[in-house]
Amino acid sequence: MAAATEKIWDLKPHSLGKHLVLREYLKAWLPILGLTQERIIFLDGFAGPGEYKGGEDGSPIIALNAFLEHSAKNKIRAEVKFVFIEDEQDRAEHLDGLVSPFKARLPQGSEVRVVCGAFDETFAPQLESLADADKPFPPCFAMVDPFGVSDTPMHVMERILAHRMSEVYISVMYEQINRFRGSDEFSGPLDLLYGCPDWRTCADLNDGRERRRCLFDLYKRQLRKAGAEQVIHFDLYDGSRHKYSIFHASRHALASDKMKAAIWSIDPGGNFSFRGGQTDGTCQRV
Ligand SMILES: C[S@@+](CC[C@H](N)C(=O)[O-])C[C@H]1O[C@@H](n2cnc3c(N)ncnc32)[C@H](O)[C@@H]1O
């Protein structure tokens, strides 16, 4: 499975869409929950090193800045807990160095943790450590952004979505699913990704559009089975190649509406697709 071998890598133009939508969505998520809840959690399960070679911010820094620079920051009463999980030690250490100066800027009760470990083994104890036994579980926005299709099993989504105000923002590497759907090496990870073996029926379809629709519909159905009441997605392209899609699964129509608004604000045409591959790294709408 593709994985950057360097500690820090170039931000791909198509990945910019993921960050633009995230930043926009957090502008709504932070005050909606931060004004009504005692504690909220931003969990980045595949956090990365926190920056790219060109100096662009990674998702953890985007999330911290979304809070610290929010126009409603002084009204947000919730403790905002940032949990950044990264499996590669050098990337985790790099991220730790980058987030360090943010710690003093966070209001009392808010905190940032960088945890070096595997997401599927680490997220549950981290979340549990942030829950008080006598109180409802704090709402959690979980960003799940792997390089490939491994380590993001459906049972993990189910565990996160078990909490009534939690939601997941998952990158699904469609290009890899499509390219390797017949390979034995991928069948185990795909069984886990989907939480069932039914993706094989879709993978056998000859027509590429039908195959994609079938695979996406199945993923959405599985997220609903895992507890989501609302599931939407948008696609990210490299040139004409569909690289991956991001699924947002939540239990509230308001969360889904705000995510649609975030996508819409980036793509007023309502047909969100970033087409990368340009030398200046800018994005084109299609
Ligand atoms: C696509 S990058 C994350 C980019 C980051 N979310 C951003 O937008 O800036 C995926 C990261 O997940 C890390 N990773 C890979 N497998 C992991 C696992 N099982 N648990 C946690 N992190 C993992 C990789 O080392 C890599 O840094």
PDB file of C-alpha atoms and ligand atoms in Angstrom:
ATOM      1  CA  MET A   1       0.000   0.000   0.000  1.00  0.00           C
ATOM      2  CA  ALA A   2       1.265   3.469  -0.822  1.00  0.00           C
ATOM      3  CA  ALA A   3       2.822   5.301   2.063  1.00  0.00           C
ATOM      4  CA  ALA A   4       5.161   8.246   2.068  1.00  0.00           C
ATOM      5  CA  THR A   5       8.569   7.014   3.164  1.00  0.00           C
ATOM      6  CA  GLU A   6       9.809  10.458   4.171  1.00  0.00           C
ATOM      7  CA  LYS A   7       9.059  12.115   7.468  1.00  0.00           C
ATOM      8  CA  ILE A   8       7.501  15.074   5.634  1.00  0.00           C
ATOM      9  CA  TRP A   9       6.231  15.024   2.087  1.00  0.00           C
ATOM     10  CA  ASP A  10       4.763  17.365  -0.534  1.00  0.00           C
ATOM     11  CA  LEU A  11       1.117  18.310  -0.143  1.00  0.00           C
ATOM     12  CA  LYS A  12      -0.658  16.883  -3.169  1.00  0.00           C
ATOM     13  CA  PRO A  13      -3.035  19.376  -4.770  1.00  0.00           C
ATOM     14  CA  HIS A  14      -5.939  16.953  -4.457  1.00  0.00           C
ATOM     15  CA  SER A  15      -5.331  16.655  -0.707  1.00  0.00           C
ATOM     16  CA  LEU A  16      -5.850  20.373  -0.305  1.00  0.00           C
ATOM     17  CA  GLY A  17      -9.611  19.814  -0.685  1.00  0.00           C
ATOM     18  CA  LYS A  18      -9.597  17.675   2.463  1.00  0.00           C
ATOM     19  CA  HIS A  19      -8.002  20.537   4.415  1.00  0.00           C
ATOM     20  CA  LEU A  20     -10.180  23.303   3.007  1.00  0.00           C
ATOM     21  CA  VAL A  21     -13.365  21.455   3.888  1.00  0.00           C
ATOM     22  CA  LEU A  22     -12.018  20.502   7.328  1.00  0.00           C
ATOM     23  CA  ARG A  23     -11.110  24.101   8.142  1.00  0.00           C
ATOM     24  CA  GLU A  24     -14.508  25.348   7.002  1.00  0.00           C
ATOM     25  CA  TYR A  25     -16.411  22.656   8.883  1.00  0.00           C
ATOM     26  CA  LEU A  26     -14.581  23.313  12.151  1.00  0.00           C
ATOM     27  CA  LYS A  27     -15.698  26.936  11.980  1.00  0.00           C
ATOM     28  CA  ALA A  28     -19.216  25.581  12.586  1.00  0.00           C
ATOM     29  CA  TRP A  29     -18.453  22.524  14.758  1.00  0.00           C
ATOM     30  CA  LEU A  30     -16.452  24.459  17.354  1.00  0.00           C
ATOM     31  CA  PRO A  31     -19.098  26.996  18.387  1.00  0.00           C
ATOM     32  CA  ILE A  32     -22.111  24.706  17.954  1.00  0.00           C
ATOM     33  CA  LEU A  33     -20.711  22.167  20.399  1.00  0.00           C
ATOM     34  CA  GLY A  34     -18.302  24.436  22.232  1.00  0.00           C
ATOM     35  CA  LEU A  35     -21.116  26.699  23.420  1.00  0.00           C
ATOM     36  CA  THR A  36     -23.386  23.890  24.583  1.00  0.00           C
ATOM     37  CA  GLN A  37     -21.089  21.100  25.836  1.00  0.00           C
ATOM     38  CA  GLU A  38     -18.646  20.907  28.722  1.00  0.00           C
ATOM     39  CA  ARG A  39     -15.984  19.087  26.765  1.00  0.00           C
ATOM     40  CA  ILE A  40     -15.405  18.287  23.088  1.00  0.00           C
ATOM     41  CA  ILE A  41     -12.758  16.155  21.397  1.00  0.00           C
ATOM     42  CA  PHE A  42     -10.980  16.618  18.090  1.00  0.00           C
ATOM     43  CA  LEU A  43      -9.339  13.265  17.368  1.00  0.00           C
ATOM     44  CA  ASP A  44      -6.927  13.001  14.447  1.00  0.00           C
ATOM     45  CA  GLY A  45      -6.254   9.279  14.114  1.00  0.00           C
ATOM     46  CA  PHE A  46      -3.647   9.491  11.351  1.00  0.00           C
ATOM     47  CA  ALA A  47      -2.205  12.847  12.263  1.00  0.00           C
ATOM     48  CA  GLY A  48       0.977  12.957  10.176  1.00  0.00           C
ATOM     49  CA  PRO A  49       3.938  15.231  10.974  1.00  0.00           C
ATOM     50  CA  GLY A  50       1.827  18.426  11.110  1.00  0.00           C
ATOM     51  CA  GLU A  51       3.293  20.150   8.081  1.00  0.00           C
ATOM     52  CA  TYR A  52       4.247  19.577   4.470  1.00  0.00           C
ATOM     53  CA  LYS A  53       7.459  20.233   2.596  1.00  0.00           C
ATOM     54  CA  GLY A  54       6.151  23.504   1.193  1.00  0.00           C
ATOM     55  CA  GLY A  55       5.352  24.702   4.739  1.00  0.00           C
ATOM     56  CA  GLU A  56       1.609  24.071   4.439  1.00  0.00           C
ATOM     57  CA  ASP A  57      -0.167  23.136   7.674  1.00  0.00           C
ATOM     58  CA  GLY A  58      -1.173  19.544   8.310  1.00  0.00           C
ATOM     59  CA  SER A  59      -4.562  18.655   9.756  1.00  0.00           C
ATOM     60  CA  PRO A  60      -3.531  18.916  13.456  1.00  0.00           C
ATOM     61  CA  ILE A  61      -2.308  22.495  13.018  1.00  0.00           C
ATOM     62  CA  ILE A  62      -5.393  23.366  10.964  1.00  0.00           C
ATOM     63  CA  ALA A  63      -7.563  22.132  13.843  1.00  0.00           C
ATOM     64  CA  LEU A  64      -5.608  24.022  16.518  1.00  0.00           C
ATOM     65  CA  ASN A  65      -5.735  27.236  14.522  1.00  0.00           C
ATOM     66  CA  ALA A  66      -9.443  26.760  13.799  1.00  0.00           C
ATOM     67  CA  PHE A  67      -9.987  26.960  17.564  1.00  0.00           C
ATOM     68  CA  LEU A  68      -7.420  29.568  18.554  1.00  0.00           C
ATOM     69  CA  GLU A  69      -8.319  31.917  15.714  1.00  0.00           C
ATOM     70  CA  HIS A  70     -12.071  31.384  15.896  1.00  0.00           C
ATOM     71  CA  SER A  71     -14.087  34.589  16.094  1.00  0.00           C
ATOM     72  CA  ALA A  72     -16.179  32.986  18.881  1.00  0.00           C
ATOM     73  CA  LYS A  73     -13.210  31.562  20.788  1.00  0.00           C
ATOM     74  CA  ASN A  74     -13.784  33.685  23.880  1.00  0.00           C
ATOM     75  CA  LYS A  75     -17.373  32.490  24.098  1.00  0.00           C
ATOM     76  CA  ILE A  76     -16.507  28.804  23.812  1.00  0.00           C
ATOM     77  CA  ARG A  77     -16.837  27.396  27.314  1.00  0.00           C
ATOM     78  CA  ALA A  78     -16.114  23.751  26.480  1.00  0.00           C
ATOM     79  CA  GLU A  79     -12.759  22.231  27.211  1.00  0.00           C
ATOM     80  CA  VAL A  80     -11.399  21.402  23.778  1.00  0.00           C
ATOM     81  CA  LYS A  81      -9.263  18.266  23.821  1.00  0.00           C
ATOM     82  CA  PHE A  82      -7.035  17.659  20.805  1.00  0.00           C
ATOM     83  CA  VAL A  83      -5.769  14.100  20.451  1.00  0.00           C
ATOM     84  CA  PHE A  84      -3.321  13.472  17.625  1.00  0.00           C
ATOM     85  CA  ILE A  85      -2.377   9.843  16.985  1.00  0.00           C
ATOM     86  CA  GLU A  86       0.543   9.033  14.700  1.00  0.00           C
ATOM     87  CA  ASP A  87       2.162   5.637  14.274  1.00  0.00           C
ATOM     88  CA  GLU A  88       5.580   6.694  12.969  1.00  0.00           C
ATOM     89  CA  GLN A  89       7.821   7.897  15.751  1.00  0.00           C
ATOM     90  CA  ASP A  90       9.743  10.500  13.735  1.00  0.00           C
ATOM     91  CA  ARG A  91       6.485  12.028  12.482  1.00  0.00           C
ATOM     92  CA  ALA A  92       4.968  11.991  15.978  1.00  0.00           C
ATOM     93  CA  GLU A  93       8.063  13.717  17.356  1.00  0.00           C
ATOM     94  CA  HIS A  94       7.987  16.302  14.603  1.00  0.00           C
ATOM     95  CA  LEU A  95       4.323  16.982  15.314  1.00  0.00           C
ATOM     96  CA  ASP A  96       4.987  17.199  19.027  1.00  0.00           C
ATOM     97  CA  GLY A  97       7.563  19.906  18.368  1.00  0.00           C
ATOM     98  CA  LEU A  98       5.131  21.835  16.184  1.00  0.00           C
ATOM     99  CA  VAL A  99       2.232  21.720  18.645  1.00  0.00           C
ATOM    100  CA  SER A 100       4.354  22.599  21.645  1.00  0.00           C
ATOM    101  CA  PRO A 101       4.039  26.399  21.250  1.00  0.00           C
ATOM    102  CA  PHE A 102       0.249  26.036  21.002  1.00  0.00           C
ATOM    103  CA  LYS A 103      -0.021  24.569  24.502  1.00  0.00           C
ATOM    104  CA  ALA A 104       0.452  27.868  26.299  1.00  0.00           C
ATOM    105  CA  ARG A 105      -2.171  29.489  24.058  1.00  0.00           C
ATOM    106  CA  LEU A 106      -4.941  27.043  24.926  1.00  0.00           C
ATOM    107  CA  PRO A 107      -7.447  28.115  27.578  1.00  0.00           C
ATOM    108  CA  GLN A 108      -7.495  26.331  30.907  1.00  0.00           C
ATOM    109  CA  GLY A 109      -8.973  22.850  30.619  1.00  0.00           C
ATOM    110  CA  SER A 110      -8.200  22.540  26.932  1.00  0.00           C
ATOM    111  CA  GLU A 111      -5.237  20.412  25.973  1.00  0.00           C
ATOM    112  CA  VAL A 112      -3.330  18.839  23.127  1.00  0.00           C
ATOM    113  CA  ARG A 113      -1.839  15.342  23.173  1.00  0.00           C
ATOM    114  CA  VAL A 114       0.390  13.719  20.616  1.00  0.00           C
ATOM    115  CA  VAL A 115       0.232   9.959  20.966  1.00  0.00           C
ATOM    116  CA  CYS A 116       2.647   7.709  19.126  1.00  0.00           C
ATOM    117  CA  GLY A 117       0.792   4.500  18.278  1.00  0.00           C
ATOM    118  CA  ALA A 118      -1.565   2.718  15.933  1.00  0.00           C
ATOM    119  CA  PHE A 119      -4.970   4.366  15.607  1.00  0.00           C
ATOM    120  CA  ASP A 120      -7.068   1.214  15.964  1.00  0.00           C
ATOM    121  CA  GLU A 121      -5.258   0.232  19.173  1.00  0.00           C
ATOM    122  CA  THR A 122      -4.906   3.700  20.686  1.00  0.00           C
ATOM    123  CA  PHE A 123      -8.099   5.639  20.025  1.00  0.00           C
ATOM    124  CA  ALA A 124     -10.336   3.841  22.551  1.00  0.00           C
ATOM    125  CA  PRO A 125      -8.157   4.287  25.674  1.00  0.00           C
ATOM    126  CA  GLN A 126      -7.540   7.898  24.649  1.00  0.00           C
ATOM    127  CA  LEU A 127     -11.263   8.623  24.313  1.00  0.00           C
ATOM    128  CA  GLU A 128     -12.074   6.806  27.532  1.00  0.00           C
ATOM    129  CA  SER A 129      -9.464   8.817  29.403  1.00  0.00           C
ATOM    130  CA  LEU A 130     -11.361  11.960  28.360  1.00  0.00           C
ATOM    131  CA  ALA A 131     -14.775  10.783  29.524  1.00  0.00           C
ATOM    132  CA  ASP A 132     -16.128  11.273  33.036  1.00  0.00           C
ATOM    133  CA  ALA A 133     -18.035   8.255  34.333  1.00  0.00           C
ATOM    134  CA  ASP A 134     -20.964  10.310  35.591  1.00  0.00           C
ATOM    135  CA  LYS A 135     -21.388  12.470  32.477  1.00  0.00           C
ATOM    136  CA  PRO A 136     -22.460  11.875  28.867  1.00  0.00           C
ATOM    137  CA  PHE A 137     -19.583  11.004  26.569  1.00  0.00           C
ATOM    138  CA  PRO A 138     -18.038  14.189  25.110  1.00  0.00           C
ATOM    139  CA  PRO A 139     -18.807  14.774  21.425  1.00  0.00           C
ATOM    140  CA  CYS A 140     -15.891  13.703  19.254  1.00  0.00           C
ATOM    141  CA  PHE A 141     -14.976  14.702  15.710  1.00  0.00           C
ATOM    142  CA  ALA A 142     -12.710  11.893  14.493  1.00  0.00           C
ATOM    143  CA  MET A 143     -10.597  12.479  11.417  1.00  0.00           C
ATOM    144  CA  VAL A 144      -9.476   9.159   9.924  1.00  0.00           C
ATOM    145  CA  ASP A 145      -6.992   9.813   7.178  1.00  0.00           C
ATOM    146  CA  PRO A 146      -4.779   6.831   6.317  1.00  0.00           C
ATOM    147  CA  PHE A 147      -2.512   6.406   3.317  1.00  0.00           C
ATOM    148  CA  GLY A 148      -4.161   3.143   2.321  1.00  0.00           C
ATOM    149  CA  VAL A 149      -7.153   1.014   3.183  1.00  0.00           C
ATOM    150  CA  SER A 150      -5.661  -0.789   6.199  1.00  0.00           C
ATOM    151  CA  ASP A 151      -6.129   0.054   9.848  1.00  0.00           C
ATOM    152  CA  THR A 152      -9.530   1.722   9.432  1.00  0.00           C
ATOM    153  CA  PRO A 153     -11.902  -1.127  10.256  1.00  0.00           C
ATOM    154  CA  MET A 154     -15.641  -0.561  10.328  1.00  0.00           C
ATOM    155  CA  HIS A 155     -15.836  -1.761  13.942  1.00  0.00           C
ATOM    156  CA  VAL A 156     -13.699   1.257  14.921  1.00  0.00           C
ATOM    157  CA  MET A 157     -16.189   3.601  13.212  1.00  0.00           C
ATOM    158  CA  GLU A 158     -18.968   1.813  15.072  1.00  0.00           C
ATOM    159  CA  ARG A 159     -17.213   2.360  18.369  1.00  0.00           C
ATOM    160  CA  ILE A 160     -16.821   6.084  17.696  1.00  0.00           C
ATOM    161  CA  LEU A 161     -20.355   6.498  16.371  1.00  0.00           C
ATOM    162  CA  ALA A 162     -21.767   4.764  19.446  1.00  0.00           C
ATOM    163  CA  HIS A 163     -21.582   8.159  21.143  1.00  0.00           C
ATOM    164  CA  ARG A 164     -24.560  10.304  20.334  1.00  0.00           C
ATOM    165  CA  MET A 165     -22.830  13.466  19.154  1.00  0.00           C
ATOM    166  CA  SER A 166     -19.717  11.948  17.629  1.00  0.00           C
ATOM    167  CA  GLU A 167     -18.872  11.887  13.962  1.00  0.00           C
ATOM    168  CA  VAL A 168     -16.192  10.595  11.612  1.00  0.00           C
ATOM    169  CA  TYR A 169     -14.474  12.213   8.611  1.00  0.00           C
ATOM    170  CA  ILE A 170     -12.863   9.304   6.766  1.00  0.00           C
ATOM    171  CA  SER A 171     -10.635   9.281   3.719  1.00  0.00           C
ATOM    172  CA  VAL A 172     -11.346   6.205   1.620  1.00  0.00           C
ATOM    173  CA  MET A 173      -8.628   5.450  -0.900  1.00  0.00           C
ATOM    174  CA  TYR A 174     -10.822   4.583  -3.832  1.00  0.00           C
ATOM    175  CA  GLU A 175      -7.981   4.329  -6.306  1.00  0.00           C
ATOM    176  CA  GLN A 176      -6.371   1.587  -4.227  1.00  0.00           C
ATOM    177  CA  ILE A 177      -9.614  -0.288  -3.769  1.00  0.00           C
ATOM    178  CA  ASN A 178     -10.229  -0.151  -7.500  1.00  0.00           C
ATOM    179  CA  ARG A 179      -6.713  -1.089  -8.494  1.00  0.00           C
ATOM    180  CA  PHE A 180      -6.156  -3.915  -6.053  1.00  0.00           C
ATOM    181  CA  ARG A 181      -9.666  -5.263  -5.626  1.00  0.00           C
ATOM    182  CA  GLY A 182      -8.686  -8.646  -7.107  1.00  0.00           C
ATOM    183  CA  SER A 183      -5.526  -9.104  -5.076  1.00  0.00           C
ATOM    184  CA  ASP A 184      -5.459 -11.511  -2.155  1.00  0.00           C
ATOM    185  CA  GLU A 185      -3.306  -9.132  -0.164  1.00  0.00           C
ATOM    186  CA  PHE A 186      -6.153  -6.612  -0.127  1.00  0.00           C
ATOM    187  CA  SER A 187      -9.083  -8.845   0.660  1.00  0.00           C
ATOM    188  CA  GLY A 188      -8.409  -8.942   4.411  1.00  0.00           C
ATOM    189  CA  PRO A 189      -8.062  -5.141   4.756  1.00  0.00           C
ATOM    190  CA  LEU A 190     -11.142  -4.624   2.558  1.00  0.00           C
ATOM    191  CA  ASP A 191     -13.192  -7.046   4.664  1.00  0.00           C
ATOM    192  CA  LEU A 192     -12.237  -4.955   7.686  1.00  0.00           C
ATOM    193  CA  LEU A 193     -12.767  -1.624   5.947  1.00  0.00           C
ATOM    194  CA  TYR A 194     -16.301  -2.610   4.977  1.00  0.00           C
ATOM    195  CA  GLY A 195     -16.986  -4.801   7.974  1.00  0.00           C
ATOM    196  CA  CYS A 196     -18.412  -7.432   5.616  1.00  0.00           C
ATOM    197  CA  PRO A 197     -17.368  -9.444   2.544  1.00  0.00           C
ATOM    198  CA  ASP A 198     -20.031  -7.959   0.226  1.00  0.00           C
ATOM    199  CA  TRP A 199     -17.629  -5.545  -1.521  1.00  0.00           C
ATOM    200  CA  ARG A 200     -16.600  -8.522  -3.682  1.00  0.00           C
ATOM    201  CA  THR A 201     -19.916  -8.373  -5.551  1.00  0.00           C
ATOM    202  CA  CYS A 202     -19.245  -4.713  -6.425  1.00  0.00           C
ATOM    203  CA  ALA A 203     -15.596  -5.379  -7.278  1.00  0.00           C
ATOM    204  CA  ASP A 204     -16.664  -7.868  -9.946  1.00  0.00           C
ATOM    205  CA  LEU A 205     -18.744  -5.316 -11.866  1.00  0.00           C
ATOM    206  CA  ASN A 206     -17.224  -4.517 -15.256  1.00  0.00           C
ATOM    207  CA  ASP A 207     -18.585  -1.025 -15.648  1.00  0.00           C
ATOM    208  CA  GLY A 208     -16.316   1.386 -13.725  1.00  0.00           C
ATOM    209  CA  ARG A 209     -19.108   3.808 -12.810  1.00  0.00           C
ATOM    210  CA  GLU A 210     -21.382   1.049 -11.603  1.00  0.00           C
ATOM    211  CA  ARG A 211     -18.525  -0.470  -9.630  1.00  0.00           C
ATOM    212  CA  ARG A 212     -17.793   2.796  -7.881  1.00  0.00           C
ATOM    213  CA  ARG A 213     -21.441   3.478  -7.139  1.00  0.00           C
ATOM    214  CA  CYS A 214     -21.848  -0.027  -5.737  1.00  0.00           C
ATOM    215  CA  LEU A 215     -18.714   0.247  -3.557  1.00  0.00           C
ATOM    216  CA  PHE A 216     -19.722   3.655  -2.240  1.00  0.00           C
ATOM    217  CA  ASP A 217     -23.332   2.695  -1.591  1.00  0.00           C
ATOM    218  CA  LEU A 218     -22.152  -0.332   0.337  1.00  0.00           C
ATOM    219  CA  TYR A 219     -19.735   1.771   2.399  1.00  0.00           C
ATOM    220  CA  LYS A 220     -22.511   4.228   3.217  1.00  0.00           C
ATOM    221  CA  ARG A 221     -24.850   1.403   4.198  1.00  0.00           C
ATOM    222  CA  GLN A 222     -22.190  -0.069   6.457  1.00  0.00           C
ATOM    223  CA  LEU A 223     -21.606   3.302   8.120  1.00  0.00           C
ATOM    224  CA  ARG A 224     -25.333   3.533   8.756  1.00  0.00           C
ATOM    225  CA  LYS A 225     -25.304   0.051  10.227  1.00  0.00           C
ATOM    226  CA  ALA A 226     -22.420   1.233  12.416  1.00  0.00           C
ATOM    227  CA  GLY A 227     -24.660   3.920  13.869  1.00  0.00           C
ATOM    228  CA  ALA A 228     -24.528   6.869  11.459  1.00  0.00           C
ATOM    229  CA  GLU A 229     -27.814   8.481  10.589  1.00  0.00           C
ATOM    230  CA  GLN A 230     -26.340  10.833   8.010  1.00  0.00           C
ATOM    231  CA  VAL A 231     -23.603   9.948   5.527  1.00  0.00           C
ATOM    232  CA  ILE A 232     -22.299  12.175   2.727  1.00  0.00           C
ATOM    233  CA  HIS A 233     -19.122  12.118   0.672  1.00  0.00           C
ATOM    234  CA  PHE A 234     -17.038  14.172  -1.741  1.00  0.00           C
ATOM    235  CA  ASP A 235     -14.354  13.158  -4.224  1.00  0.00           C
ATOM    236  CA  LEU A 236     -10.768  14.266  -4.676  1.00  0.00           C
ATOM    237  CA  TYR A 237      -9.048  13.962  -8.045  1.00  0.00           C
ATOM    238  CA  ASP A 238      -5.506  14.058  -9.397  1.00  0.00           C
ATOM    239  CA  GLY A 239      -5.975  15.269 -12.964  1.00  0.00           C
ATOM    240  CA  SER A 240      -8.740  13.041 -14.276  1.00  0.00           C
ATOM    241  CA  ARG A 241      -7.982  10.261 -11.789  1.00  0.00           C
ATOM    242  CA  HIS A 242     -10.273   9.814  -8.865  1.00  0.00           C
ATOM    243  CA  LYS A 243      -7.806   9.313  -6.009  1.00  0.00           C
ATOM    244  CA  TYR A 244      -9.980   9.166  -2.942  1.00  0.00           C
ATOM    245  CA  SER A 245     -13.211  10.230  -1.368  1.00  0.00           C
ATOM    246  CA  ILE A 246     -14.035  11.589   2.024  1.00  0.00           C
ATOM    247  CA  PHE A 247     -17.054  10.279   3.877  1.00  0.00           C
ATOM    248  CA  HIS A 248     -18.642  12.202   6.705  1.00  0.00           C
ATOM    249  CA  ALA A 249     -20.783  10.056   8.974  1.00  0.00           C
ATOM    250  CA  SER A 250     -22.750  11.558  11.824  1.00  0.00           C
ATOM    251  CA  ARG A 251     -25.852  11.046  13.880  1.00  0.00           C
ATOM    252  CA  HIS A 252     -27.344  14.502  13.435  1.00  0.00           C
ATOM    253  CA  ALA A 253     -28.837  16.290  10.454  1.00  0.00           C
ATOM    254  CA  LEU A 254     -27.236  19.545  11.626  1.00  0.00           C
ATOM    255  CA  ALA A 255     -23.737  18.025  11.380  1.00  0.00           C
ATOM    256  CA  SER A 256     -24.464  16.785   7.903  1.00  0.00           C
ATOM    257  CA  ASP A 257     -25.944  20.143   6.864  1.00  0.00           C
ATOM    258  CA  LYS A 258     -22.859  21.963   8.139  1.00  0.00           C
ATOM    259  CA  MET A 259     -20.583  19.542   6.289  1.00  0.00           C
ATOM    260  CA  LYS A 260     -22.582  20.077   3.084  1.00  0.00           C
ATOM    261  CA  ALA A 261     -22.265  23.833   3.627  1.00  0.00           C
ATOM    262  CA  ALA A 262     -18.488  23.473   4.091  1.00  0.00           C
ATOM    263  CA  ILE A 263     -18.210  21.503   0.846  1.00  0.00           C
ATOM    264  CA  TRP A 264     -20.505  23.991  -0.884  1.00  0.00           C
ATOM    265  CA  SER A 265     -18.451  26.963   0.303  1.00  0.00           C
ATOM    266  CA  ILE A 266     -15.381  25.452  -1.304  1.00  0.00           C
ATOM    267  CA  ASP A 267     -17.267  24.419  -4.414  1.00  0.00           C
ATOM    268  CA  PRO A 268     -20.250  26.644  -5.120  1.00  0.00           C
ATOM    269  CA  GLY A 269     -21.072  24.474  -8.135  1.00  0.00           C
ATOM    270  CA  GLY A 270     -22.091  21.766  -5.712  1.00  0.00           C
ATOM    271  CA  ASN A 271     -20.117  19.146  -7.596  1.00  0.00           C
ATOM    272  CA  PHE A 272     -17.080  19.017  -5.384  1.00  0.00           C
ATOM    273  CA  SER A 273     -14.029  17.662  -7.065  1.00  0.00           C
ATOM    274  CA  PHE A 274     -10.530  18.906  -6.776  1.00  0.00           C
ATOM    275  CA  ARG A 275      -8.429  18.238  -9.817  1.00  0.00           C
ATOM    276  CA  GLY A 276      -4.793  18.441  -8.901  1.00  0.00           C
ATOM    277  CA  GLY A 277      -1.666  17.768 -10.883  1.00  0.00           C
ATOM    278  CA  GLN A 278      -0.982  21.388 -11.711  1.00  0.00           C
ATOM    279  CA  THR A 279       2.501  22.766 -11.343  1.00  0.00           C
ATOM    280  CA  ASP A 280       1.517  25.736  -9.218  1.00  0.00           C
ATOM    281  CA  GLY A 281      -0.356  23.510  -6.796  1.00  0.00           C
ATOM    282  CA  THR A 282      -3.602  25.423  -7.178  1.00  0.00           C
ATOM    283  CA  CYS A 283      -6.921  23.687  -7.533  1.00  0.00           C
ATOM    284  CA  GLN A 284      -9.382  23.805 -10.352  1.00  0.00           C
ATOM    285  CA  ARG A 285     -13.046  23.213 -10.012  1.00  0.00           C
ATOM    286  CA  VAL A 286     -14.753  20.896 -12.425  1.00  0.00           C
TER     287      VAL A 286
HETATM  288  C1  LIG B   1      -2.338  10.694   4.947  1.00  0.00           C
HETATM  289  S1  LIG B   1      -1.180  10.892   6.235  1.00  0.00           S
HETATM  290  C2  LIG B   1      -2.001  11.994   7.340  1.00  0.00           C
HETATM  291  C3  LIG B   1      -2.066  13.419   6.891  1.00  0.00           C
HETATM  292  C4  LIG B   1      -2.710  14.318   7.891  1.00  0.00           C
HETATM  293  N1  LIG B   1      -3.998  13.822   8.366  1.00  0.00           N
HETATM  294  C5  LIG B   1      -2.939  15.679   7.274  1.00  0.00           C
HETATM  295  O1  LIG B   1      -3.996  15.879   6.664  1.00  0.00           O
HETATM  296  O2  LIG B   1      -2.064  16.534   7.379  1.00  0.00           O
HETATM  297  C6  LIG B   1      -1.309   9.397   7.127  1.00  0.00           C
HETATM  298  C7  LIG B   1      -0.435   9.344   8.381  1.00  0.00           C
HETATM  299  O3  LIG B   1      -0.866   8.213   9.148  1.00  0.00           O
HETATM  300  C8  LIG B   1       0.277   7.589   9.709  1.00  0.00           C
HETATM  301  N2  LIG B   1      -0.130   6.191   9.982  1.00  0.00           N
HETATM  302  C9  LIG B   1      -0.057   5.106   9.176  1.00  0.00           C
HETATM  303  N3  LIG B   1      -0.614   4.034   9.757  1.00  0.00           N
HETATM  304  C10 LIG B   1      -1.080   4.452  10.960  1.00  0.00           C
HETATM  305  C11 LIG B   1      -1.798   3.817  12.019  1.00  0.00           C
HETATM  306  N4  LIG B   1      -2.166   2.554  11.944  1.00  0.00           N
HETATM  307  N5  LIG B   1      -2.136   4.550  13.091  1.00  0.00           N
HETATM  308  C12 LIG B   1      -1.787   5.868  13.181  1.00  0.00           C
HETATM  309  N6  LIG B   1      -1.098   6.523  12.215  1.00  0.00           N
HETATM  310  C13 LIG B   1      -0.757   5.839  11.108  1.00  0.00           C
HETATM  311  C14 LIG B   1       1.348   7.752   8.657  1.00  0.00           C
HETATM  312  O4  LIG B   1       2.649   7.647   9.237  1.00  0.00           O
HETATM  313  C15 LIG B   1       1.047   9.146   8.116  1.00  0.00           C
HETATM  314  O5  LIG B   1       1.787  10.112   8.806  1.00  0.00           O
END
